[in-house]
Amino acid sequence: MKVDEIFDALLENLKVGDASTTVAARRDEITKALNKDFRSVEGSTANRLMVGSYGRHTAIRGISDLDMIYILPTNLRSNYSSETGPRRMLNRVRDDLTARYPNTNIRVDQCVVRVQFTSNKFKFEVQPAFENSDGSFDYPDTKAEGWKVTKPRKEIAATKDCNDRTSTNMRHLARMARAWKNANGVAMGGLLIDTLVYRFFSATSEYDDKGSLWFDFMARDFFEFLMNEPDQDYYLALGSNQRVSVKKRFQPKAKKAYNRCLDAIANTGKASANKKWREVFGSAVPLEVTKSARSFKDTEEFIESRYPVDIGESVAIDCKVTQNGWRPASLREMLKSKTLLLPNKELDFTITECSVSYPYEVKWKVLNRGDEAERRNNIRGEIDSPNSAGNARHEQTSFRGEHIVECYIIKDGIVVARDAIDVPISTNAA
């Protein structure tokens, strides 16, 4: 496939698509329920603003968190200005929505009312707010026991302005960055991604008028920009200049993506290029259809086919390698020292770090790659449950080649964190 064909297909596959209809229906019903209480109006869908990634039009397929501001009547300000005002307001919104959706999990969470729909895995975060004369909003914060300011209109406007200046490439790159984040387990929020993309285009005009034929270079240069960013706790958001936190360092995974971009570009025109771009952006990148010299069953499954993926948390895995007569060793440490595994070793994959709060579900994937896996017709790659205590996964090294183990953390039916580790085996015991 040509470069533009790869990226055109990637962006087409990232479109929110049919989900937009469901999002719009849910949004309208929530607004109607609130207008009925706050304005005594039946059936009105006015007085709302979609914000976040969906409101900035940078969301992709699989989006799960939808942010919405419900604009409150101005004459209610004084009634909710006391320390108890924020909680009373959020409780009132919660009660209105519970009456509309009595069988749905609805709760107050500091600044928003969370509405967790189970049928389609959407989670609406509804934020009641008073609009100010400058277009900003005052929203309730139960922790601060007061009202704080947010400026989403400025963020939406900055996104649109940058997108117009760059021939729509701002939103294209923001969606590609989300695909990278979800495919590689990068714990980044949508506003941070859009802010970094905005900063990238502020630093270069190279891609302001380029089409998808140049997106391989644009992706390469963006990841180079990310990997060279200095460590910091927060950025100033595009447009609003409000603080947006950095949850976890993204530079190491950006460097890995940059190197994969280099490999993909070096293999342009070959089937291997598609595979390299898949390592960067995930299964939304189409594979080049080729015939293998061997006959094998491709049993690999993709987590995106079973659950929505919206990475916002982090998880880290490691593996204890043991063999009779040998001291147990960490696979991560072996990889750092470039020590390859031999067959007939016991492998225990465990979660060493996880930022997701309980309860959650754990899934694993063990994928074999290469000539030996194909010759043995043993690709594997199914999405499996833990088979050992503590959500762990036990395996055994078997044959030479490239092997990859992935772990997924699923909360409320959505993959919110993932990590992977390479398992290189050096010699064949068969």
Coordinates of C-alpha atoms in Angstrom, one line a residue:
M1 CA 0.0 0.0 0.0
K2 CA 1.1 3.6 -0.6
V3 CA 1.6 5.9 2.3
D4 CA -1.5 8.0 1.7
E5 CA -3.6 4.8 1.4
I6 CA -2.3 3.6 4.8
F7 CA -3.1 6.8 6.5
D8 CA -6.4 7.5 4.8
A9 CA -7.5 4.0 5.9
L10 CA -6.2 4.6 9.4
L11 CA -8.2 7.8 9.8
E12 CA -11.3 6.3 8.3
N13 CA -11.1 3.5 10.8
L14 CA -10.7 5.9 13.7
K15 CA -13.9 7.8 13.0
V16 CA -16.4 7.7 15.8
G17 CA -18.9 6.6 13.2
D18 CA -22.3 5.1 14.2
A19 CA -21.6 5.9 17.9
S20 CA -22.3 9.5 17.2
T21 CA -26.0 8.7 16.8
T22 CA -26.1 7.1 20.2
V23 CA -24.1 9.9 21.8
A24 CA -26.4 12.5 20.4
A25 CA -29.5 10.6 21.6
R26 CA -28.1 10.2 25.2
R27 CA -27.0 13.9 25.2
D28 CA -30.4 15.1 24.2
E29 CA -32.3 12.9 26.8
I30 CA -30.0 14.2 29.6
T31 CA -30.5 17.8 28.5
K32 CA -34.3 17.3 28.3
A33 CA -34.4 15.9 31.9
L34 CA -32.4 18.8 33.2
N35 CA -34.4 21.5 31.3
K36 CA -37.6 20.0 32.7
D37 CA -36.4 20.6 36.3
F38 CA -34.4 23.8 35.9
R39 CA -36.5 25.6 33.3
S40 CA -39.9 23.8 33.5
V41 CA -39.6 23.2 29.8
E42 CA -40.6 19.9 28.2
G43 CA -38.6 18.4 25.4
S44 CA -36.0 21.1 25.0
T45 CA -32.4 20.3 24.1
A46 CA -31.0 23.8 24.5
N47 CA -28.6 25.0 27.2
R48 CA -25.9 22.4 26.8
L49 CA -22.3 22.3 25.5
M50 CA -20.3 19.2 24.6
V51 CA -16.8 19.7 25.7
G52 CA -13.7 17.5 26.0
S53 CA -12.4 15.5 23.0
Y54 CA -15.9 15.1 21.6
G55 CA -16.6 18.8 21.8
R56 CA -13.2 19.6 20.2
H57 CA -13.9 17.0 17.4
T58 CA -10.7 15.1 18.2
A59 CA -12.3 12.0 19.5
I60 CA -11.9 8.5 17.9
R61 CA -13.8 5.3 17.8
G62 CA -14.0 3.6 21.2
I63 CA -14.3 6.9 23.1
S64 CA -16.0 6.2 26.5
D65 CA -15.8 9.4 28.5
L66 CA -18.1 12.1 27.2
D67 CA -18.0 15.5 28.8
M68 CA -21.0 17.8 28.8
I69 CA -21.8 21.2 30.4
Y70 CA -25.4 21.9 31.3
I71 CA -25.8 25.7 31.4
L72 CA -27.7 26.7 34.5
P73 CA -30.2 29.6 34.7
T74 CA -28.4 32.7 35.9
N75 CA -31.1 33.5 38.5
L76 CA -30.1 30.5 40.5
R77 CA -26.6 31.7 41.3
S78 CA -27.3 33.2 44.7
N79 CA -29.3 30.1 45.8
Y80 CA -26.1 28.0 45.5
S81 CA -23.3 30.4 46.5
S82 CA -22.8 29.0 50.0
E83 CA -20.3 26.2 51.0
T84 CA -23.1 23.7 50.6
G85 CA -24.1 25.0 47.2
P86 CA -21.9 22.9 45.0
R87 CA -23.0 19.6 46.6
R88 CA -26.6 20.6 46.6
M89 CA -26.4 21.5 42.9
L90 CA -24.7 18.3 41.9
N91 CA -27.2 16.3 44.0
R92 CA -30.1 18.0 42.3
V93 CA -28.7 17.1 38.9
R94 CA -28.0 13.5 40.0
D95 CA -31.6 13.2 41.3
D96 CA -33.0 14.5 38.0
L97 CA -31.0 12.0 36.0
T98 CA -31.7 9.1 38.3
A99 CA -35.4 9.8 37.7
R100 CA -34.8 9.7 34.0
Y101 CA -32.5 6.6 34.2
P102 CA -33.6 4.6 37.3
N103 CA -31.6 1.5 36.4
T104 CA -28.4 3.3 35.5
N105 CA -25.4 3.8 37.8
I106 CA -25.4 7.6 38.5
R107 CA -23.3 9.3 41.1
V108 CA -21.7 12.6 42.1
D109 CA -17.9 12.7 41.7
Q110 CA -16.5 16.0 43.0
C111 CA -17.2 18.3 40.0
V112 CA -19.5 16.2 37.8
V113 CA -22.4 13.8 37.8
R114 CA -21.2 10.5 36.3
V115 CA -23.8 8.6 34.2
Q116 CA -22.5 5.1 33.4
F117 CA -24.5 3.5 30.6
T118 CA -23.9 -0.2 30.5
S119 CA -25.6 -1.0 27.2
N120 CA -23.0 0.9 25.1
K121 CA -20.2 1.5 27.7
F122 CA -20.6 5.3 27.4
K123 CA -19.9 7.3 30.6
F124 CA -21.3 10.9 30.5
E125 CA -19.8 13.3 32.9
V126 CA -22.4 16.1 33.3
Q127 CA -21.2 19.3 34.8
P128 CA -23.8 21.9 35.7
A129 CA -22.3 25.4 35.4
F130 CA -23.1 29.1 35.2
E131 CA -22.0 30.9 32.1
N132 CA -20.0 34.1 32.6
S133 CA -20.0 37.2 30.3
D134 CA -16.6 36.3 28.9
G135 CA -17.8 32.8 27.8
S136 CA -16.2 31.0 30.7
F137 CA -18.1 28.9 33.2
D138 CA -18.3 28.6 37.0
Y139 CA -18.6 24.9 37.9
P140 CA -19.2 23.3 41.4
D141 CA -16.4 21.6 43.3
T142 CA -17.5 19.6 46.4
K143 CA -13.9 19.2 47.6
A144 CA -13.2 22.9 47.5
E145 CA -16.8 23.7 48.6
G146 CA -16.9 26.4 46.1
W147 CA -17.2 27.3 42.4
K148 CA -14.2 27.2 40.0
V149 CA -13.7 28.5 36.5
T150 CA -13.3 26.5 33.3
K151 CA -12.8 27.9 29.7
P152 CA -13.8 25.1 27.3
R153 CA -15.0 27.5 24.6
K154 CA -11.5 28.9 24.3
E155 CA -10.1 25.4 23.9
I156 CA -12.6 24.6 21.3
A157 CA -11.8 27.8 19.4
A158 CA -8.0 27.2 19.6
T159 CA -8.5 23.7 18.2
K160 CA -10.6 25.0 15.3
D161 CA -8.2 27.8 14.5
C162 CA -5.2 25.5 14.5
N163 CA -7.2 22.9 12.4
D164 CA -8.1 25.6 9.9
R165 CA -4.6 26.8 9.6
T166 CA -3.1 23.3 9.1
S167 CA -5.6 22.1 6.4
T168 CA -7.4 19.9 9.0
N169 CA -4.1 18.2 9.9
M170 CA -4.4 19.3 13.6
R171 CA -7.4 17.0 14.1
H172 CA -5.9 14.3 12.0
L173 CA -2.8 14.2 14.1
A174 CA -4.8 14.5 17.3
R175 CA -6.7 11.4 16.3
M176 CA -3.6 9.5 15.3
A177 CA -2.0 10.4 18.7
R178 CA -5.1 9.0 20.4
A179 CA -4.7 5.8 18.4
W180 CA -1.0 5.6 19.5
K181 CA -2.0 6.2 23.1
N182 CA -4.7 3.5 23.1
A183 CA -2.5 1.0 21.2
N184 CA 0.6 1.4 23.4
G185 CA -0.9 2.1 26.9
V186 CA 0.2 5.7 27.2
A187 CA -1.6 7.3 30.2
M188 CA -2.6 10.6 28.7
G189 CA -5.8 12.6 28.8
G190 CA -7.4 14.0 25.7
L191 CA -6.8 17.7 26.6
L192 CA -3.0 17.0 27.1
I193 CA -2.9 15.3 23.6
D194 CA -4.6 18.2 21.9
T195 CA -2.4 20.7 23.7
L196 CA 0.8 18.8 22.6
V197 CA -0.4 18.6 19.0
Y198 CA -1.2 22.3 19.1
R199 CA 2.3 23.0 20.5
F200 CA 3.8 20.8 17.7
F201 CA 2.0 22.8 15.0
S202 CA 3.1 26.1 16.7
A203 CA 6.7 25.0 16.4
T204 CA 6.5 24.1 12.7
S205 CA 4.6 25.1 9.6
E206 CA 6.1 22.2 7.6
Y207 CA 2.7 20.3 7.4
D208 CA 0.3 23.2 7.3
D209 CA -0.6 22.4 3.7
K210 CA 0.4 18.7 3.3
G211 CA -1.9 15.9 2.5
S212 CA -1.9 12.3 3.7
L213 CA 1.1 11.4 1.5
W214 CA 3.2 13.3 4.0
F215 CA 1.6 11.8 7.2
D216 CA 4.4 9.3 7.7
F217 CA 6.9 12.2 8.1
M218 CA 4.4 14.2 10.1
A219 CA 4.0 11.3 12.5
R220 CA 7.8 10.8 12.7
D221 CA 8.4 14.5 13.5
F222 CA 5.6 14.6 16.1
F223 CA 7.0 11.7 18.0
E224 CA 10.4 13.2 17.9
F225 CA 8.9 16.4 19.3
L226 CA 7.3 14.4 22.1
M227 CA 10.3 12.4 23.0
N228 CA 12.4 15.6 23.4
E229 CA 9.9 17.4 25.6
P230 CA 11.3 18.2 29.0
D231 CA 9.7 16.5 32.1
Q232 CA 7.1 18.6 33.7
D233 CA 4.1 18.1 35.9
Y234 CA 1.6 20.1 33.7
Y235 CA 1.1 22.1 30.5
L236 CA -1.0 25.1 29.9
A237 CA -3.9 24.0 27.8
L238 CA -4.4 25.3 24.3
G239 CA -6.6 28.4 24.2
S240 CA -7.6 28.5 27.9
N241 CA -4.0 28.4 29.4
Q242 CA -5.5 26.4 32.3
R243 CA -3.3 23.7 33.8
V244 CA -3.6 20.2 32.4
S245 CA -1.7 17.5 34.4
V246 CA 0.8 15.0 33.1
K247 CA -0.2 11.7 34.6
K248 CA 2.9 9.7 33.6
R249 CA 6.0 10.3 31.5
F250 CA 5.2 9.8 27.9
Q251 CA 8.7 10.4 26.4
P252 CA 10.0 6.8 26.5
K253 CA 7.0 5.5 24.6
A254 CA 7.2 8.4 22.2
K255 CA 10.8 7.5 21.5
K256 CA 9.8 3.9 20.8
A257 CA 7.1 5.2 18.4
Y258 CA 9.7 7.5 16.7
N259 CA 12.0 4.5 16.1
R260 CA 9.1 2.5 14.7
C261 CA 8.2 5.4 12.4
L262 CA 11.8 5.3 11.1
D263 CA 11.6 1.6 10.4
A264 CA 8.2 2.0 8.7
I265 CA 9.4 4.8 6.5
A266 CA 12.5 2.8 5.6
N267 CA 10.2 -0.1 4.4
T268 CA 7.8 2.1 2.5
G269 CA 6.1 0.1 -0.3
K270 CA 6.7 -3.2 1.5
A271 CA 4.2 -5.3 3.5
S272 CA 6.4 -4.8 6.6
A273 CA 5.7 -1.1 6.6
N274 CA 2.0 -1.7 7.4
K275 CA 3.1 -4.0 10.3
K276 CA 5.4 -1.3 11.7
W277 CA 2.7 1.4 11.4
R278 CA 0.4 -1.1 13.3
E279 CA 2.9 -1.2 16.1
V280 CA 2.6 2.6 16.3
F281 CA -1.1 3.1 15.8
G282 CA -2.7 -0.3 16.5
S283 CA -5.1 -2.5 14.6
A284 CA -6.8 0.5 12.8
V285 CA -3.9 0.4 10.4
P286 CA -4.8 -2.1 7.6
L287 CA -2.5 -5.0 6.9
E288 CA -1.1 -5.6 3.4
V289 CA -2.6 -8.9 2.2
T290 CA 0.2 -11.3 1.5
K291 CA 0.5 -15.1 1.1
S292 CA 2.7 -16.9 3.5
A293 CA 5.0 -19.7 2.2
R294 CA 3.5 -21.8 5.1
S295 CA -0.1 -22.7 5.9
F296 CA -1.1 -21.6 9.4
K297 CA -4.2 -20.4 11.2
D298 CA -4.1 -16.8 12.2
T299 CA -5.7 -17.0 15.6
E300 CA -4.7 -13.5 16.9
E301 CA -7.5 -11.6 18.5
F302 CA -7.6 -7.8 19.1
I303 CA -8.8 -6.3 22.4
E304 CA -10.5 -3.5 20.3
S305 CA -12.8 -6.1 18.9
R306 CA -14.1 -7.1 22.3
Y307 CA -14.1 -3.9 24.3
P308 CA -13.9 -0.1 23.8
V309 CA -10.4 1.1 24.4
D310 CA -9.8 4.5 26.0
I311 CA -6.5 4.5 27.9
G312 CA -6.3 7.0 30.7
E313 CA -4.6 4.9 33.4
S314 CA -1.4 3.0 33.6
V315 CA -0.3 -0.6 34.3
A316 CA 3.1 -2.2 34.3
I317 CA 3.9 -5.9 34.0
D318 CA 7.0 -8.0 34.5
C319 CA 7.9 -11.7 34.4
K320 CA 9.7 -13.9 36.8
V321 CA 11.9 -16.4 34.8
T322 CA 12.7 -19.6 36.6
Q323 CA 14.4 -22.9 35.7
N324 CA 15.7 -25.8 37.9
G325 CA 19.1 -25.0 39.1
W326 CA 18.9 -21.3 38.2
R327 CA 18.2 -18.3 40.3
P328 CA 14.8 -16.6 39.4
A329 CA 15.3 -13.5 37.3
S330 CA 13.3 -10.5 36.1
L331 CA 12.5 -10.5 32.4
R332 CA 12.7 -6.7 32.3
E333 CA 16.2 -6.8 33.7
M334 CA 17.2 -9.6 31.2
L335 CA 15.9 -7.4 28.3
K336 CA 17.9 -4.4 29.6
S337 CA 21.1 -6.5 29.5
K338 CA 20.0 -8.0 26.1
T339 CA 19.9 -11.5 27.6
L340 CA 17.8 -13.8 25.5
L341 CA 15.7 -16.6 26.9
L342 CA 16.2 -20.3 26.3
P343 CA 13.4 -22.9 25.9
N344 CA 12.0 -24.9 28.9
K345 CA 11.9 -22.0 31.3
E346 CA 8.9 -21.2 33.5
L347 CA 7.4 -17.7 33.1
D348 CA 5.2 -16.0 35.6
F349 CA 3.8 -12.7 34.3
T350 CA 2.5 -10.4 37.0
I351 CA 1.2 -6.9 37.4
T352 CA 3.8 -4.8 39.2
E353 CA 2.1 -1.4 39.1
C354 CA -1.5 -0.3 38.4
S355 CA -3.1 3.1 38.8
V356 CA -6.7 1.8 38.3
S357 CA -8.9 1.6 41.4
Y358 CA -10.7 -1.7 42.2
P359 CA -12.8 -3.3 41.0
Y360 CA -11.5 -4.2 37.6
E361 CA -11.0 -7.2 35.3
V362 CA -7.7 -8.4 33.9
K363 CA -7.1 -10.1 30.5
W364 CA -3.9 -11.4 28.9
K365 CA -2.7 -12.1 25.4
V366 CA 0.2 -14.3 24.4
L367 CA 1.2 -13.9 20.8
N368 CA 3.9 -15.9 18.9
R369 CA 5.5 -14.4 15.8
G370 CA 7.9 -15.5 13.2
D371 CA 8.8 -18.4 11.0
E372 CA 8.9 -21.0 13.8
A373 CA 5.4 -20.0 15.1
E374 CA 4.0 -20.3 11.6
R375 CA 5.7 -23.6 10.9
R376 CA 4.3 -25.0 14.1
N377 CA 0.8 -23.4 13.4
N378 CA 1.0 -22.0 16.8
I379 CA 0.4 -18.2 16.5
R380 CA -1.9 -18.1 19.6
G381 CA -2.9 -14.5 20.3
E382 CA -6.2 -15.2 22.0
I383 CA -7.6 -12.8 24.7
D384 CA -7.4 -15.0 27.8
S385 CA -8.1 -14.7 31.5
P386 CA -5.5 -15.0 34.3
N387 CA -4.5 -18.6 35.0
S388 CA -2.6 -18.0 38.2
A389 CA -3.1 -16.4 41.5
G390 CA -3.3 -12.6 41.8
N391 CA -4.5 -12.0 38.2
A392 CA -1.2 -13.5 37.0
R393 CA -0.4 -15.5 33.9
H394 CA 1.8 -18.6 33.8
E395 CA 3.5 -19.7 30.6
Q396 CA 6.5 -21.7 29.5
T397 CA 9.1 -20.9 26.9
S398 CA 8.9 -23.4 24.0
F399 CA 10.4 -22.4 20.7
R400 CA 12.6 -19.8 19.1
G401 CA 11.3 -16.5 17.8
E402 CA 9.6 -13.3 18.8
H403 CA 6.9 -13.6 21.5
I404 CA 4.8 -10.8 23.0
V405 CA 2.7 -10.8 26.1
E406 CA 0.1 -8.1 26.7
C407 CA -2.0 -7.3 29.8
Y408 CA -5.3 -5.3 29.8
I409 CA -7.1 -3.7 32.7
I410 CA -10.9 -3.5 32.1
K411 CA -13.1 -1.2 34.2
D412 CA -16.8 -0.7 33.6
G413 CA -16.4 -2.7 30.4
I414 CA -13.7 -0.4 29.0
V415 CA -10.0 -1.1 28.6
V416 CA -8.4 1.8 30.6
A417 CA -4.8 0.6 30.8
R418 CA -2.5 -1.9 29.0
D419 CA 1.1 -2.9 28.9
A420 CA 3.2 -5.3 26.9
I421 CA 6.5 -7.1 27.2
D422 CA 8.7 -8.8 24.6
V423 CA 9.7 -12.4 25.2
P424 CA 12.6 -13.2 22.8
I425 CA 13.6 -16.9 22.8
S426 CA 17.0 -17.6 21.2
T427 CA 17.4 -21.3 20.4
N428 CA 15.1 -24.1 19.4
A429 CA 14.8 -27.1 21.7
A430 CA 12.8 -29.1 19.2

